[in-house]
PDB file of C-alpha atoms in Angstrom:
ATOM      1  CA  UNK X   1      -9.575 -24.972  -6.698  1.00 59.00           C
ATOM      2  CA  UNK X   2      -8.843 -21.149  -7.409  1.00 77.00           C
ATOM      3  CA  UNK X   3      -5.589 -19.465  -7.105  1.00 95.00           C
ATOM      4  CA  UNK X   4      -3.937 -18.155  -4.308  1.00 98.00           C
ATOM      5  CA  UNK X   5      -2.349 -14.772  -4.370  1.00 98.00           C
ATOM      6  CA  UNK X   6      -0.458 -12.658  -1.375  1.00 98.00           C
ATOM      7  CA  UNK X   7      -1.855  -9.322  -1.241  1.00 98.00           C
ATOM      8  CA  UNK X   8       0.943  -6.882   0.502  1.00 98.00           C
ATOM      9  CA  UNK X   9      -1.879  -5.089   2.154  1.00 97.00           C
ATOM     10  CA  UNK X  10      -0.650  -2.019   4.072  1.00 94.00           C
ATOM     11  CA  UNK X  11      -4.283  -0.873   5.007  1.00 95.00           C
ATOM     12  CA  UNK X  12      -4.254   2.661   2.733  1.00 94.00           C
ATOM     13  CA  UNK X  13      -7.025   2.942  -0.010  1.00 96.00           C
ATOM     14  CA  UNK X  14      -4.349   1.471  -2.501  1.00 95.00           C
ATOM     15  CA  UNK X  15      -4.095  -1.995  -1.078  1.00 97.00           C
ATOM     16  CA  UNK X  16      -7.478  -1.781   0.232  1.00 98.00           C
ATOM     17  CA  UNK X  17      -8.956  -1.670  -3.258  1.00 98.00           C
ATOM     18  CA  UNK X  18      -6.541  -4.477  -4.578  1.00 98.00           C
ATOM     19  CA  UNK X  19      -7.339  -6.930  -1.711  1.00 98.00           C
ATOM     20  CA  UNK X  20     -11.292  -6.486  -3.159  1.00 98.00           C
ATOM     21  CA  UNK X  21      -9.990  -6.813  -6.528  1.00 98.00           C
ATOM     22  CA  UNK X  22      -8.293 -10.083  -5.615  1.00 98.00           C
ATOM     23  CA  UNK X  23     -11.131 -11.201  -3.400  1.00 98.00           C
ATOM     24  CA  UNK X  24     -13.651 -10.241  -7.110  1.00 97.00           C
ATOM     25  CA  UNK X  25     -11.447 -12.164  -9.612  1.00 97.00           C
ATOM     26  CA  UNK X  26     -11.813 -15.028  -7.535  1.00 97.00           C
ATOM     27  CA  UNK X  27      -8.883 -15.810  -5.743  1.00 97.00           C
ATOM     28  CA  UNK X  28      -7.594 -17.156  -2.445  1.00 98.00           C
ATOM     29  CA  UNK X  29      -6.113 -14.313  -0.396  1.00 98.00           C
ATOM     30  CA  UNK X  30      -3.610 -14.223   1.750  1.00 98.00           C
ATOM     31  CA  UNK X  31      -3.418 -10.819   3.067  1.00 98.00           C
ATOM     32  CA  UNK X  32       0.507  -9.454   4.316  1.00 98.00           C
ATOM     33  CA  UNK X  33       1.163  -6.291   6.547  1.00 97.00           C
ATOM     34  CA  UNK X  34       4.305  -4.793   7.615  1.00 92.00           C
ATOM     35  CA  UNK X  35       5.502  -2.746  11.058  1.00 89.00           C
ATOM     36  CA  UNK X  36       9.071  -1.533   9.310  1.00 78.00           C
ATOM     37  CA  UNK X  37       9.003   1.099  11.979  1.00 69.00           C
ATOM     38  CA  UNK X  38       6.549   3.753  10.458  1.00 71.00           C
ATOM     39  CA  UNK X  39       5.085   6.847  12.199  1.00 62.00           C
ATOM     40  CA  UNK X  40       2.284   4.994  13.351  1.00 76.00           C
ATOM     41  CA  UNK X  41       0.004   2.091  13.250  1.00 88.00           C
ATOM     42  CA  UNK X  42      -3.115   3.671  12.133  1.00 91.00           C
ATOM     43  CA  UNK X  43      -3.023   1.541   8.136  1.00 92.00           C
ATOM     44  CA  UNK X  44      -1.871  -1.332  10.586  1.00 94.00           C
ATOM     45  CA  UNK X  45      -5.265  -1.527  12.662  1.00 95.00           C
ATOM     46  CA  UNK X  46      -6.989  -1.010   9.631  1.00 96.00           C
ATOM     47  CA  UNK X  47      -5.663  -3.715   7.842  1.00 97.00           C
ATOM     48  CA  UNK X  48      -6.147  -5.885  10.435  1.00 97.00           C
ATOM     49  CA  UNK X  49     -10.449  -4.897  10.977  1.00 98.00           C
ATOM     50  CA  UNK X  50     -10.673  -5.283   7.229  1.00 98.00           C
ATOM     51  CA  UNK X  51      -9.149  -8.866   7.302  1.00 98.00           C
ATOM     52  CA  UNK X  52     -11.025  -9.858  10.562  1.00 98.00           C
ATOM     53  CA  UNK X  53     -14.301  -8.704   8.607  1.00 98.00           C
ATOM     54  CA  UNK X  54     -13.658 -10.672   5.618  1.00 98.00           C
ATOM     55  CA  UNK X  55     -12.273 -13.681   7.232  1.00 98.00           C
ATOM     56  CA  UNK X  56      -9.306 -13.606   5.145  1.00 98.00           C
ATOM     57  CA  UNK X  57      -5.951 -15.226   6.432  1.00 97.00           C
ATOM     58  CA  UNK X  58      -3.827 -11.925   7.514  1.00 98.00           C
ATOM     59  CA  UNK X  59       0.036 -12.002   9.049  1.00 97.00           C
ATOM     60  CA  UNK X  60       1.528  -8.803  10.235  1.00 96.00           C
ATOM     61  CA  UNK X  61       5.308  -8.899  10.030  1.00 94.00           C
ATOM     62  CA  UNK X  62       7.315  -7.181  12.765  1.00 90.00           C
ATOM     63  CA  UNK X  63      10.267  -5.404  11.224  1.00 82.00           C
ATOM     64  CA  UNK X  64      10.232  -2.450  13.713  1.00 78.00           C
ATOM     65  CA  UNK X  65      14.207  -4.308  15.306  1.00 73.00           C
ATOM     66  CA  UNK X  66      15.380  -3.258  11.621  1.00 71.00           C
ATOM     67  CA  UNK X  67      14.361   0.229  11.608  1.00 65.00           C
ATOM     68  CA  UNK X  68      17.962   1.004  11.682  1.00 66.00           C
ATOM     69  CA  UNK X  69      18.374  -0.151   8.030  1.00 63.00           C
ATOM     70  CA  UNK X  70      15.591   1.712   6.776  1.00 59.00           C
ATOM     71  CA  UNK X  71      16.160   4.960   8.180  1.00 57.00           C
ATOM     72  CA  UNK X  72      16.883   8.848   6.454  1.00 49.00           C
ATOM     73  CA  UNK X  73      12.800   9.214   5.638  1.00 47.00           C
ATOM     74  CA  UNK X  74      10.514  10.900   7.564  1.00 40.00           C
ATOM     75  CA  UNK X  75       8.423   8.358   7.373  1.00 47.00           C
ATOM     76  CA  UNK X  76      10.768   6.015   9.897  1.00 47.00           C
ATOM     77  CA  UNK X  77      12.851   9.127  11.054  1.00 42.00           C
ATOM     78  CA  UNK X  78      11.936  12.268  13.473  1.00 52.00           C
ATOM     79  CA  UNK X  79      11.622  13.994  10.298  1.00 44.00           C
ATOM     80  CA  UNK X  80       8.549  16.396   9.869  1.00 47.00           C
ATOM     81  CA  UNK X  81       6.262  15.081   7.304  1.00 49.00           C
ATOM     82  CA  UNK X  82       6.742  17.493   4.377  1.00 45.00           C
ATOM     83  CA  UNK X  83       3.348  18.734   2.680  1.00 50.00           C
ATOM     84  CA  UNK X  84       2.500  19.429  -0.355  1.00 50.00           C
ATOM     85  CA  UNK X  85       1.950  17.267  -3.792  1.00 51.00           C
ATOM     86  CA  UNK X  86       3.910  14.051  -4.579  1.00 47.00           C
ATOM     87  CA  UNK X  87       5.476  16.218  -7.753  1.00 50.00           C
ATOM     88  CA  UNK X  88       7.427  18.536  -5.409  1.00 50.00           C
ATOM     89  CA  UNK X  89      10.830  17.908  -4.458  1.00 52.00           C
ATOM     90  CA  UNK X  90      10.556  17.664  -0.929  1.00 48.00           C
ATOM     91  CA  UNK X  91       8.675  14.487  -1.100  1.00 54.00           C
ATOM     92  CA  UNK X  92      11.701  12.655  -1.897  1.00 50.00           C
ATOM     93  CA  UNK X  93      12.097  12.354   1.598  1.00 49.00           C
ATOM     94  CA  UNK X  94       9.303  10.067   2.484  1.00 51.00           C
ATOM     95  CA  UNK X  95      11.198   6.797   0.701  1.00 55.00           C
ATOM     96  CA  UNK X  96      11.930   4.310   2.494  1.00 59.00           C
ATOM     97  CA  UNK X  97      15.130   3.025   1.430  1.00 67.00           C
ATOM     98  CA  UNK X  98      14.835  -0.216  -0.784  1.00 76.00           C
ATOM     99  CA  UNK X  99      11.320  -0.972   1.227  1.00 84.00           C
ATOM    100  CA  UNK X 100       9.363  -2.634  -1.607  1.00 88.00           C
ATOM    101  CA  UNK X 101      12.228  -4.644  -2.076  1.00 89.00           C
ATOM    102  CA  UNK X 102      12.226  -6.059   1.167  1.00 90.00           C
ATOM    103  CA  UNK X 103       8.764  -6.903   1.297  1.00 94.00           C
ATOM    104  CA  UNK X 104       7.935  -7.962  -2.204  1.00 96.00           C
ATOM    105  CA  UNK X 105      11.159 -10.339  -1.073  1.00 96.00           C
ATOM    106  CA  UNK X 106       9.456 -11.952   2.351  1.00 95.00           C
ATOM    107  CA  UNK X 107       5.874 -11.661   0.124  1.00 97.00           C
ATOM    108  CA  UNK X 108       7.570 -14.152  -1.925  1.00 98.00           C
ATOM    109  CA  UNK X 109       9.138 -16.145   0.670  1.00 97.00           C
ATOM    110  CA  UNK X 110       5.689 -16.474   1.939  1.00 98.00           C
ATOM    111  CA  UNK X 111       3.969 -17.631  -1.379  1.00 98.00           C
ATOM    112  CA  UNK X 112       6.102 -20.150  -1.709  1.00 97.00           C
ATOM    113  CA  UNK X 113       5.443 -21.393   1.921  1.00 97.00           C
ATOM    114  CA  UNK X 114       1.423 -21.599   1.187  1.00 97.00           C
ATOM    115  CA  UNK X 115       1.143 -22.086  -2.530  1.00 97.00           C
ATOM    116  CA  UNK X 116       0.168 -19.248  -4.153  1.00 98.00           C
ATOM    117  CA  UNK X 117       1.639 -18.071  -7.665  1.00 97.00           C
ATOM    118  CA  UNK X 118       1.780 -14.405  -7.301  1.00 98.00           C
ATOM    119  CA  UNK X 119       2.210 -11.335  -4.931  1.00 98.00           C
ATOM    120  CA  UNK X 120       0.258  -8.531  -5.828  1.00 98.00           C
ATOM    121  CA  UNK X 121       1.334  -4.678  -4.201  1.00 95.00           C
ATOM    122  CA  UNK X 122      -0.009  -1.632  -5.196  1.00 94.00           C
ATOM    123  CA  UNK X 123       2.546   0.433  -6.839  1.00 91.00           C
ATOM    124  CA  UNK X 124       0.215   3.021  -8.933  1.00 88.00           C
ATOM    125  CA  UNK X 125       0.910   5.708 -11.587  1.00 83.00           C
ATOM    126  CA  UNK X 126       0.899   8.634  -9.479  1.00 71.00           C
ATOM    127  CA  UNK X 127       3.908   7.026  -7.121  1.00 67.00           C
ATOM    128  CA  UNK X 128       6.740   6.792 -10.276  1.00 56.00           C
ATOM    129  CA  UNK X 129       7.513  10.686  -9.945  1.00 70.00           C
ATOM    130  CA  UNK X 130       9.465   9.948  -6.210  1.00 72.00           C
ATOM    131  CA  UNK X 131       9.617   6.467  -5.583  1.00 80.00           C
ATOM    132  CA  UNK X 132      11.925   4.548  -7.419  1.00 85.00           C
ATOM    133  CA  UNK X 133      10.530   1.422  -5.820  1.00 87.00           C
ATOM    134  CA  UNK X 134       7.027   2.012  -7.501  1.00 86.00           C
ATOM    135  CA  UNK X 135       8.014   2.356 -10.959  1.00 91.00           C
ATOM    136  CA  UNK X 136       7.745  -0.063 -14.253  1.00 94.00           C
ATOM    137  CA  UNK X 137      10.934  -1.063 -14.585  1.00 95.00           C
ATOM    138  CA  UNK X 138      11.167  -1.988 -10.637  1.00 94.00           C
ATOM    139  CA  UNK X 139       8.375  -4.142 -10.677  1.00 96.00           C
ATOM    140  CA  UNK X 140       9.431  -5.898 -14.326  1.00 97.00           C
ATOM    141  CA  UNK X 141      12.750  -7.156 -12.469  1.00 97.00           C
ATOM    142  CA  UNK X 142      11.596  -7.712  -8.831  1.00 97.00           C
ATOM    143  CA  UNK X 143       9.136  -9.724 -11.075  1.00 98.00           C
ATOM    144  CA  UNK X 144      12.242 -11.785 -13.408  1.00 98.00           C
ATOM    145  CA  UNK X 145      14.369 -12.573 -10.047  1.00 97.00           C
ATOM    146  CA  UNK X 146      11.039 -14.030  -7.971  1.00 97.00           C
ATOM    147  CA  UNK X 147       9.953 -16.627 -10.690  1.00 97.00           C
ATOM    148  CA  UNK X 148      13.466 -17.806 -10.665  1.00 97.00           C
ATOM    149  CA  UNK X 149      13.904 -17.266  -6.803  1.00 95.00           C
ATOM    150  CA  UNK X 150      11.857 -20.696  -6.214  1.00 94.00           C
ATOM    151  CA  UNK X 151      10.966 -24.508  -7.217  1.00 93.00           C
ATOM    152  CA  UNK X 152       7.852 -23.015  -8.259  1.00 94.00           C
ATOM    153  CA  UNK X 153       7.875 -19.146  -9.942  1.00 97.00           C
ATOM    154  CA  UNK X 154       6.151 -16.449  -8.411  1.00 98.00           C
ATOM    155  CA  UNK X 155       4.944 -13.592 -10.241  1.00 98.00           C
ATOM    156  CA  UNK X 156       4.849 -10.083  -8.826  1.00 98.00           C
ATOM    157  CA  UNK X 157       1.825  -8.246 -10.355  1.00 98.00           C
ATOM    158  CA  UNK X 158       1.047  -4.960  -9.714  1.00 97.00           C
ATOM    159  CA  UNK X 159      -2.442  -4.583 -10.932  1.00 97.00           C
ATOM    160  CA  UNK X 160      -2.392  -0.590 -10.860  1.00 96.00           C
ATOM    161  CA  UNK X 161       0.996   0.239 -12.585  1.00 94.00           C
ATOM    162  CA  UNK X 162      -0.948   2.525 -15.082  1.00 93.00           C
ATOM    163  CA  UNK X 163      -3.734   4.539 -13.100  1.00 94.00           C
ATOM    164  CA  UNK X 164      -3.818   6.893 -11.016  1.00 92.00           C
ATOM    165  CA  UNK X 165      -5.642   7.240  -7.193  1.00 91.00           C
ATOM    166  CA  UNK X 166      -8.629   8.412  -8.770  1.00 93.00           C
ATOM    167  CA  UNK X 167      -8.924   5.755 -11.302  1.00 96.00           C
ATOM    168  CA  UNK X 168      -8.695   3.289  -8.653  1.00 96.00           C
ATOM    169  CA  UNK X 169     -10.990   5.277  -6.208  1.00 97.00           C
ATOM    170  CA  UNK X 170     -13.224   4.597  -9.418  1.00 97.00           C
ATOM    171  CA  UNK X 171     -13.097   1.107  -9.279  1.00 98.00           C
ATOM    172  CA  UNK X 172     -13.197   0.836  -5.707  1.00 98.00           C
ATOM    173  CA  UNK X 173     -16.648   2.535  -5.758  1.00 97.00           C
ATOM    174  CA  UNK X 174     -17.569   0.239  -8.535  1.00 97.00           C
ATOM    175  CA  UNK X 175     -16.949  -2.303  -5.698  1.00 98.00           C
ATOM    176  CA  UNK X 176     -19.184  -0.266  -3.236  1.00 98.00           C
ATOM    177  CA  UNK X 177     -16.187  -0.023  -0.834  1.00 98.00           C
ATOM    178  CA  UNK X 178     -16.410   2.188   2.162  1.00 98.00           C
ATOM    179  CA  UNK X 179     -13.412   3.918   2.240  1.00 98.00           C
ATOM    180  CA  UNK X 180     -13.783   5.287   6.129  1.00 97.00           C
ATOM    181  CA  UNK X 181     -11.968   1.402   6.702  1.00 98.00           C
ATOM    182  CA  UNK X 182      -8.806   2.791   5.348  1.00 97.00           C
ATOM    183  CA  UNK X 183      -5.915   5.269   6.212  1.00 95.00           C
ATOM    184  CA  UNK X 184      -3.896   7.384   4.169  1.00 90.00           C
ATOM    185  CA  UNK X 185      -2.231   9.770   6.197  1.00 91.00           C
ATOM    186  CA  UNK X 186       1.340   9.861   6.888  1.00 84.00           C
ATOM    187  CA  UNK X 187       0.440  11.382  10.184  1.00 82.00           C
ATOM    188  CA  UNK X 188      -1.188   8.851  12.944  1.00 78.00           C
ATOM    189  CA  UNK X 189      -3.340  11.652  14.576  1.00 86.00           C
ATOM    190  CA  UNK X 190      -6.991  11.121  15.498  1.00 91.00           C
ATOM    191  CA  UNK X 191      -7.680  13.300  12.031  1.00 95.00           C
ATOM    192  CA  UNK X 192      -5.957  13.228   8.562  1.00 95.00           C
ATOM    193  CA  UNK X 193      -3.859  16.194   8.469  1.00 92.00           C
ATOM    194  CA  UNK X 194      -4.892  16.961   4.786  1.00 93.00           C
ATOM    195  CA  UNK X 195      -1.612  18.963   4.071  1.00 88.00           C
ATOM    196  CA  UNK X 196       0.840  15.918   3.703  1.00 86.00           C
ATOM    197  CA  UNK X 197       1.330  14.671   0.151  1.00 83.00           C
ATOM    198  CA  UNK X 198      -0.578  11.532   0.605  1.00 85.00           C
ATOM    199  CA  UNK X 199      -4.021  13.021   2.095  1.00 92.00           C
ATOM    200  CA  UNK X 200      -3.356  15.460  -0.754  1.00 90.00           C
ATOM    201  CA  UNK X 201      -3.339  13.104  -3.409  1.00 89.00           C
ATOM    202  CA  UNK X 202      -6.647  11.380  -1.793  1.00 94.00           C
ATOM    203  CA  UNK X 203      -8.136  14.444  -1.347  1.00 95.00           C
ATOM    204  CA  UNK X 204      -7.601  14.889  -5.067  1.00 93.00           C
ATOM    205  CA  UNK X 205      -9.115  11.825  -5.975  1.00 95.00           C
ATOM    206  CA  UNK X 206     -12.342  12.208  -4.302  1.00 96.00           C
ATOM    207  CA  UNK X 207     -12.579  15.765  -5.308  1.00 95.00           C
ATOM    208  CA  UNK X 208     -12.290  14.804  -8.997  1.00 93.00           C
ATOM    209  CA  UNK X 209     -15.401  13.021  -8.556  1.00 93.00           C
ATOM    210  CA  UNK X 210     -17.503  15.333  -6.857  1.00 94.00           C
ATOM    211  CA  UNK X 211     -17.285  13.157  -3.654  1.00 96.00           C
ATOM    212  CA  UNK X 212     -16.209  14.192   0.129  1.00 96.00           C
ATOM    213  CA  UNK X 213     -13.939  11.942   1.733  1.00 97.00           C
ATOM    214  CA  UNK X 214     -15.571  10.176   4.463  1.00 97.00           C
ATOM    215  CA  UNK X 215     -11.911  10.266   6.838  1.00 96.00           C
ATOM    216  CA  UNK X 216     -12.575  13.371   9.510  1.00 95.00           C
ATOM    217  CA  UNK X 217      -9.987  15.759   8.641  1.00 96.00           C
ATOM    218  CA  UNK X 218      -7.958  17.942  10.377  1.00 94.00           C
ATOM    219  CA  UNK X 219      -8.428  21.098   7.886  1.00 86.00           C
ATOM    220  CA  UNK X 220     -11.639  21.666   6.440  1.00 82.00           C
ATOM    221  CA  UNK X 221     -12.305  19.657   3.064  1.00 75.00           C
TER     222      UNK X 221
END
């Protein structure tokens, strides 16, 4: 019987690539999305195709009554969207107070419920610089507290701690994913904007390897 694992699967090219990752090394999925009262639902109905496609178990959790305790970023807030790269300043306001806390904590809740010894989220190099949440250190204790949390220990893994987006656009393509199934802008327009620090950072990665996004982009690319 293979393992399970719970993918926190917010329908970006992040999670995207580490639900395929999972799915490769074999094990059970249980894929987990989250409505914590963002912009939009655009990663949302993404997630939710993806899952549908693959026939993989998927729950959405509704979170959007709590958006009170998450607010201040302009991802939750009516904040403009600040552009730009993830190093400047400004991005700092795009955290979502203690978010991966809360739903690394209800991953874990549910991988106790169905079995499965790990929750995997994907926390990647390139996020340490603003979010606090995203960082080594986080993940090394969220991990300590969520083996001990249960009868049975969960781990929480996050597979991409050391690269960056391009390095995992790399192995995604290894994978022969089709990255038009994803979203990565903070905006929920018809179009990326391709100014916010997200589509920036995407943009980046498929730039580095000589590749055009396939997303349809509000600026020209």
């Amino acid at each position: 019987m293979s393992q399970k694992v719970v993918v926190i699967y917010s329908g970006g090219m992040d999670s995207f690539t580490l639900l395929h990752r999972a799915r490769a090394a074999g094990y059970e999925v249980h894929a987990l999305s989250f409505n914590y009262g963002q912009r939009h639902v655009r990663e949302l109905e993404c997630a939710r195709a993806v899952c549908e496609q693959l026939g993989l178990p998927h729950k959405v959790v509704d979170m959007s009554p709590m958006s009170d305790l998450l607010s201040g970023s302009s991802l939750t807030d009516d904040i403009d969207v600040p552009e730009g790269h993830y190093e400047e300043d400004s991005m700092k306001s795009t955290v979502v107070p203690n978010r991966n806390m809360i739903l690394i904590a209800l991953a874990t809740g549910y991988a106790a419920s169905v079995g499965a010894q790990a929750v995997w989220f994907g926390a990647h190099g390139g996020d340490h610089a603003i979010y606090p949440d995203c960082r080594p250190e986080f993940v090394e204790k969220m991990d300590a507290v969520c083996q001990i949390a249960n009868y049975e220990p969960v781990r929480v893994e996050a597979p991409y701690m050391a690269l960056d987006k391009g390095e995992i656009l790399a192995e995604g393509l290894g994978m022969n994913l089709d990255y038009s199934q994803t979203w990565t802008c903070y905006n929920g327009r018809d179009a990326a904007c391709g100014r916010c620090g997200s589509c920036v950072e995407r943009l980046e990665a498929f730039a580095a390897r000589g590749l055009r996004d396939p997303l349809p982009y509000e600026v020209e690319v």
